[in-house]
Structure formats: structure tokens, C-alpha cells
């Protein structure tokens, strides 16, 4: 959302819809390639992410931790795509069950736009921030810090219903970084520590 617009990324069919703040239609366009996530609105382009997702039908094991690679791109209001350098992996848990599949991200791609120029993001379980300079179109800095891991405790289970089973994702610790927020010239990092 901007001061005067609401920007919506629709995944299926893959398109961008722009509305004014009153909900009136302004513009709609389709990126020339499939995009997975809208990350930030720049003055004349959108920062978006694409990912190379594993082909589920080719997975042979019953249970596996897979790598999903994310790439950033700038998308013009005409749908033209400019790919940025770099590829950033996240981990995805996959388990095949009879007549079903259980899947969830173990690490997340999370980030925020700083000063309308830098995209600050994290994609691993560690306390590691990467800073992408959108003017230079490249990664310019990595900030790492030693951080005491917080043991993972799943949310309290819902009331179990007869005949239903729950399956927990195999996770020992929370990811160090849960969310990134950028305000003016500051980067705020929400961590896994709860006081």
C-alpha cells in the first residue's frame, strides 16, 4: 500500500492489480514471467520474487527437506521483467502420505524496503541479514551475528478430533530472524527470543 494506491499481487492467474485508496480500479497488468511474491513498491517498478520450486511428482522419498531457490526481479508497469543477480535458498519440508501431502517452509524469505533503495532480507535459519542495493542491482552487504538458538515449541495443538492425526514438521529450533521491518534509516529485526 502506498499513500494513494493499493497494489495487489494475484498468483493465479499471475497479475498485478492497482486500486486507489477508495477501492477504485486504476490498472491491471501481467508480468511477462510467473512471479511468486510482491516484495516492495518502488517509484516506477515493483520488486518481486520468483522461485524455482521442486517438482513434486519427481520426489522419490517419502519425506524430504528440499531447497527452494528465490530470485529477485524488477517488474515495470508494462510487465517487463529485469532479473537481479543472485539466488537465495530456503528450506521446505515435504512428506508424502496416502492420498495427501504435508509441506511447510522451514526457513522463510522475509524482508523490507529501506530508504526506497535497499531491500534488506533474510532467508536462512541463522541471524544473517543481506542488503540488496536496488540502484546498483547487486548485494552490497551481509550482516551476521552470533545468536543463541531458541528451541522450537509448536503452537498448542487444537482439540484432537477422533480419526484425525497431526504431523509436526521436523524442526529443532526457531529461525533466528522472524521478521524484518525498515523505518526511515533503521532496520528492526524481530527475533525468535520471547521475553
mmCIF file of C-alpha atoms in Angstrom:
data_model
loop_
_atom_site.group_PDB
_atom_site.id
_atom_site.type_symbol
_atom_site.label_atom_id
_atom_site.label_comp_id
_atom_site.label_asym_id
_atom_site.label_seq_id
_atom_site.Cartn_x
_atom_site.Cartn_y
_atom_site.Cartn_z
ATOM 1 C CA UNK A 1 0.000 0.000 0.000
ATOM 2 C CA UNK A 2 1.251 3.488 -0.808
ATOM 3 C CA UNK A 3 -0.060 6.909 0.152
ATOM 4 C CA UNK A 4 -2.543 6.806 -2.729
ATOM 5 C CA UNK A 5 -2.634 3.213 -4.039
ATOM 6 C CA UNK A 6 -3.269 -0.377 -3.044
ATOM 7 C CA UNK A 7 -1.177 -2.876 -5.016
ATOM 8 C CA UNK A 8 -2.303 -6.495 -5.089
ATOM 9 C CA UNK A 9 -0.362 -9.463 -6.431
ATOM 10 C CA UNK A 10 -2.636 -12.237 -7.576
ATOM 11 C CA UNK A 11 -0.919 -15.580 -8.127
ATOM 12 C CA UNK A 12 -3.494 -17.390 -10.217
ATOM 13 C CA UNK A 13 -3.783 -16.034 -12.798
ATOM 14 C CA UNK A 14 -0.497 -14.244 -12.202
ATOM 15 C CA UNK A 15 -1.190 -10.497 -12.359
ATOM 16 C CA UNK A 16 -0.900 -7.176 -10.553
ATOM 17 C CA UNK A 17 -4.000 -5.132 -9.740
ATOM 18 C CA UNK A 18 -3.687 -1.492 -8.657
ATOM 19 C CA UNK A 19 -6.553 0.291 -6.890
ATOM 20 C CA UNK A 20 -6.851 3.761 -5.405
ATOM 21 C CA UNK A 21 -7.344 4.070 -1.642
ATOM 22 C CA UNK A 22 -11.124 4.122 -2.127
ATOM 23 C CA UNK A 23 -11.001 0.755 -3.912
ATOM 24 C CA UNK A 24 -11.493 2.066 -7.447
ATOM 25 C CA UNK A 25 -9.701 0.227 -10.239
ATOM 26 C CA UNK A 26 -6.600 2.035 -11.592
ATOM 27 C CA UNK A 27 -4.586 -0.525 -13.554
ATOM 28 C CA UNK A 28 -4.055 -4.217 -14.126
ATOM 29 C CA UNK A 29 -1.118 -5.923 -15.824
ATOM 30 C CA UNK A 30 0.527 -9.299 -16.089
ATOM 31 C CA UNK A 31 4.246 -9.807 -15.508
ATOM 32 C CA UNK A 32 5.853 -11.426 -18.580
ATOM 33 C CA UNK A 33 7.005 -14.325 -16.371
ATOM 34 C CA UNK A 34 5.484 -16.034 -13.349
ATOM 35 C CA UNK A 35 6.204 -14.241 -10.084
ATOM 36 C CA UNK A 36 5.712 -15.741 -6.640
ATOM 37 C CA UNK A 37 5.703 -12.760 -4.314
ATOM 38 C CA UNK A 38 5.376 -8.969 -4.299
ATOM 39 C CA UNK A 39 8.105 -7.596 -2.020
ATOM 40 C CA UNK A 40 8.121 -3.814 -2.444
ATOM 41 C CA UNK A 41 6.758 -0.927 -4.475
ATOM 42 C CA UNK A 42 9.384 1.365 -5.968
ATOM 43 C CA UNK A 43 8.605 4.599 -7.798
ATOM 44 C CA UNK A 44 8.144 3.095 -11.259
ATOM 45 C CA UNK A 45 8.686 -0.631 -10.699
ATOM 46 C CA UNK A 46 7.782 -3.428 -8.323
ATOM 47 C CA UNK A 47 10.338 -5.580 -6.559
ATOM 48 C CA UNK A 48 9.121 -9.141 -6.866
ATOM 49 C CA UNK A 49 10.459 -12.632 -6.239
ATOM 50 C CA UNK A 50 10.451 -15.720 -8.385
ATOM 51 C CA UNK A 51 11.244 -19.180 -7.102
ATOM 52 C CA UNK A 52 12.309 -22.486 -8.534
ATOM 53 C CA UNK A 53 10.042 -24.880 -6.755
ATOM 54 C CA UNK A 54 10.800 -28.615 -6.723
ATOM 55 C CA UNK A 55 8.633 -30.751 -8.971
ATOM 56 C CA UNK A 56 6.520 -32.722 -6.519
ATOM 57 C CA UNK A 57 5.947 -35.636 -8.885
ATOM 58 C CA UNK A 58 9.718 -36.209 -9.180
ATOM 59 C CA UNK A 59 10.321 -36.523 -5.437
ATOM 60 C CA UNK A 60 11.103 -40.164 -4.723
ATOM 61 C CA UNK A 61 11.476 -40.196 -0.952
ATOM 62 C CA UNK A 62 8.504 -40.358 1.361
ATOM 63 C CA UNK A 63 9.918 -37.490 3.440
ATOM 64 C CA UNK A 64 12.454 -34.925 2.394
ATOM 65 C CA UNK A 65 13.810 -31.455 3.101
ATOM 66 C CA UNK A 66 14.000 -29.606 -0.194
ATOM 67 C CA UNK A 67 15.657 -26.412 -1.337
ATOM 68 C CA UNK A 68 13.515 -23.679 -2.886
ATOM 69 C CA UNK A 69 15.664 -21.069 -4.653
ATOM 70 C CA UNK A 70 14.454 -17.449 -4.736
ATOM 71 C CA UNK A 71 15.500 -14.814 -7.273
ATOM 72 C CA UNK A 72 14.585 -11.142 -7.252
ATOM 73 C CA UNK A 73 13.352 -9.153 -10.221
ATOM 74 C CA UNK A 74 12.087 -5.665 -11.005
ATOM 75 C CA UNK A 75 8.772 -5.562 -12.848
ATOM 76 C CA UNK A 76 7.712 -2.491 -14.839
ATOM 77 C CA UNK A 77 4.103 -1.301 -15.038
ATOM 78 C CA UNK A 78 4.070 -2.841 -18.535
ATOM 79 C CA UNK A 79 5.035 -6.255 -17.141
ATOM 80 C CA UNK A 80 8.645 -6.227 -18.370
ATOM 81 C CA UNK A 81 10.987 -8.161 -16.056
ATOM 82 C CA UNK A 82 14.571 -7.287 -15.159
ATOM 83 C CA UNK A 83 16.234 -10.099 -13.227
ATOM 84 C CA UNK A 84 18.666 -9.191 -10.455
ATOM 85 C CA UNK A 85 21.788 -11.198 -9.723
ATOM 86 C CA UNK A 86 21.832 -13.829 -7.022
ATOM 87 C CA UNK A 87 19.829 -16.827 -5.942
ATOM 88 C CA UNK A 88 18.836 -17.375 -2.321
ATOM 89 C CA UNK A 89 17.731 -20.779 -0.989
ATOM 90 C CA UNK A 90 15.084 -21.504 1.615
ATOM 91 C CA UNK A 91 14.295 -24.941 3.040
ATOM 92 C CA UNK A 92 10.978 -26.689 2.586
ATOM 93 C CA UNK A 93 9.764 -29.820 4.370
ATOM 94 C CA UNK A 94 7.801 -32.300 2.299
ATOM 95 C CA UNK A 95 6.130 -35.538 3.398
ATOM 96 C CA UNK A 96 4.059 -37.802 1.207
ATOM 97 C CA UNK A 97 1.094 -39.532 2.870
ATOM 98 C CA UNK A 98 -1.553 -41.813 1.417
ATOM 99 C CA UNK A 99 -3.822 -39.524 -0.623
ATOM 100 C CA UNK A 100 -2.165 -36.389 0.809
ATOM 101 C CA UNK A 101 0.980 -34.298 1.115
ATOM 102 C CA UNK A 102 2.192 -32.289 4.098
ATOM 103 C CA UNK A 103 4.516 -29.393 3.307
ATOM 104 C CA UNK A 104 5.808 -26.308 5.083
ATOM 105 C CA UNK A 105 8.700 -23.885 4.924
ATOM 106 C CA UNK A 106 11.488 -24.490 7.440
ATOM 107 C CA UNK A 107 13.151 -21.193 6.525
ATOM 108 C CA UNK A 108 11.338 -18.166 5.114
ATOM 109 C CA UNK A 109 12.197 -15.417 2.673
ATOM 110 C CA UNK A 110 11.431 -12.279 4.655
ATOM 111 C CA UNK A 111 12.486 -8.696 4.053
ATOM 112 C CA UNK A 112 11.723 -4.989 3.945
ATOM 113 C CA UNK A 113 12.469 -1.981 1.749
ATOM 114 C CA UNK A 114 14.845 0.570 3.318
ATOM 115 C CA UNK A 115 15.093 4.176 2.054
ATOM 116 C CA UNK A 116 13.325 3.175 -1.169
ATOM 117 C CA UNK A 117 16.694 1.847 -2.354
ATOM 118 C CA UNK A 118 17.780 -1.181 -0.323
ATOM 119 C CA UNK A 119 15.996 -4.472 0.161
ATOM 120 C CA UNK A 120 17.066 -5.995 3.481
ATOM 121 C CA UNK A 121 16.254 -9.686 3.702
ATOM 122 C CA UNK A 122 16.874 -12.994 5.416
ATOM 123 C CA UNK A 123 16.377 -16.496 4.035
ATOM 124 C CA UNK A 124 18.192 -18.881 6.405
ATOM 125 C CA UNK A 125 17.750 -20.165 9.949
ATOM 126 C CA UNK A 126 20.738 -18.062 11.106
ATOM 127 C CA UNK A 127 20.926 -14.436 12.190
ATOM 128 C CA UNK A 128 22.036 -13.167 8.807
ATOM 129 C CA UNK A 129 20.761 -10.074 7.006
ATOM 130 C CA UNK A 130 21.581 -9.403 3.380
ATOM 131 C CA UNK A 131 21.286 -5.966 1.820
ATOM 132 C CA UNK A 132 20.498 -5.659 -1.873
ATOM 133 C CA UNK A 133 21.143 -2.229 -3.432
ATOM 134 C CA UNK A 134 18.366 -1.799 -5.982
ATOM 135 C CA UNK A 135 20.171 1.101 -7.706
ATOM 136 C CA UNK A 136 23.361 -0.919 -8.207
ATOM 137 C CA UNK A 137 21.317 -4.106 -8.783
ATOM 138 C CA UNK A 138 23.552 -6.187 -6.513
ATOM 139 C CA UNK A 139 24.118 -7.475 -2.994
ATOM 140 C CA UNK A 140 26.231 -4.912 -1.131
ATOM 141 C CA UNK A 141 26.372 -6.134 2.464
ATOM 142 C CA UNK A 142 25.779 -9.083 4.763
ATOM 143 C CA UNK A 143 25.286 -8.565 8.491
ATOM 144 C CA UNK A 144 25.739 -11.613 10.708
ATOM 145 C CA UNK A 145 25.586 -12.004 14.421
ATOM 146 C CA UNK A 146 26.035 -14.834 16.878
ATOM 147 C CA UNK A 147 22.681 -15.639 18.310
ATOM 148 C CA UNK A 148 21.555 -18.151 20.914
ATOM 149 C CA UNK A 149 19.134 -20.552 19.287
ATOM 150 C CA UNK A 150 15.620 -20.809 20.703
ATOM 151 C CA UNK A 151 14.267 -24.346 20.879
ATOM 152 C CA UNK A 152 11.182 -24.809 18.755
ATOM 153 C CA UNK A 153 7.911 -25.407 20.542
ATOM 154 C CA UNK A 154 4.919 -25.835 18.275
ATOM 155 C CA UNK A 155 1.713 -23.976 18.962
ATOM 156 C CA UNK A 156 -0.572 -25.778 21.337
ATOM 157 C CA UNK A 157 -2.407 -28.490 19.422
ATOM 158 C CA UNK A 158 -6.019 -27.891 18.614
ATOM 159 C CA UNK A 159 -8.540 -30.174 20.214
ATOM 160 C CA UNK A 160 -7.879 -33.508 18.609
ATOM 161 C CA UNK A 161 -10.768 -34.985 16.727
ATOM 162 C CA UNK A 162 -11.298 -38.738 16.582
ATOM 163 C CA UNK A 163 -9.734 -40.225 13.476
ATOM 164 C CA UNK A 164 -7.510 -37.200 12.788
ATOM 165 C CA UNK A 165 -3.765 -37.133 13.308
ATOM 166 C CA UNK A 166 -1.425 -34.189 13.474
ATOM 167 C CA UNK A 167 2.038 -34.201 11.954
ATOM 168 C CA UNK A 168 4.744 -31.877 13.206
ATOM 169 C CA UNK A 169 7.395 -30.503 10.885
ATOM 170 C CA UNK A 170 10.869 -31.741 11.964
ATOM 171 C CA UNK A 171 12.211 -28.535 13.425
ATOM 172 C CA UNK A 172 14.592 -28.316 16.390
ATOM 173 C CA UNK A 173 14.893 -24.513 16.641
ATOM 174 C CA UNK A 174 13.048 -21.408 15.549
ATOM 175 C CA UNK A 175 14.685 -19.367 12.795
ATOM 176 C CA UNK A 176 16.724 -16.611 14.471
ATOM 177 C CA UNK A 177 15.030 -13.891 12.393
ATOM 178 C CA UNK A 178 11.243 -13.967 12.308
ATOM 179 C CA UNK A 179 10.552 -10.655 10.566
ATOM 180 C CA UNK A 180 12.346 -7.552 9.272
ATOM 181 C CA UNK A 181 10.893 -4.048 9.456
ATOM 182 C CA UNK A 182 12.510 -0.938 7.947
ATOM 183 C CA UNK A 183 11.672 2.538 9.254
ATOM 184 C CA UNK A 184 13.424 5.630 7.866
ATOM 185 C CA UNK A 185 17.121 4.702 8.190
ATOM 186 C CA UNK A 186 16.719 1.903 10.752
ATOM 187 C CA UNK A 187 16.400 -1.858 10.339
ATOM 188 C CA UNK A 188 14.318 -3.558 13.027
ATOM 189 C CA UNK A 189 14.725 -7.310 13.395
ATOM 190 C CA UNK A 190 12.144 -9.389 15.229
ATOM 191 C CA UNK A 191 13.958 -12.428 16.564
ATOM 192 C CA UNK A 192 12.890 -15.772 17.967
ATOM 193 C CA UNK A 193 13.591 -14.684 21.556
ATOM 194 C CA UNK A 194 10.477 -14.039 23.632
ATOM 195 C CA UNK A 195 10.921 -12.147 26.913
#
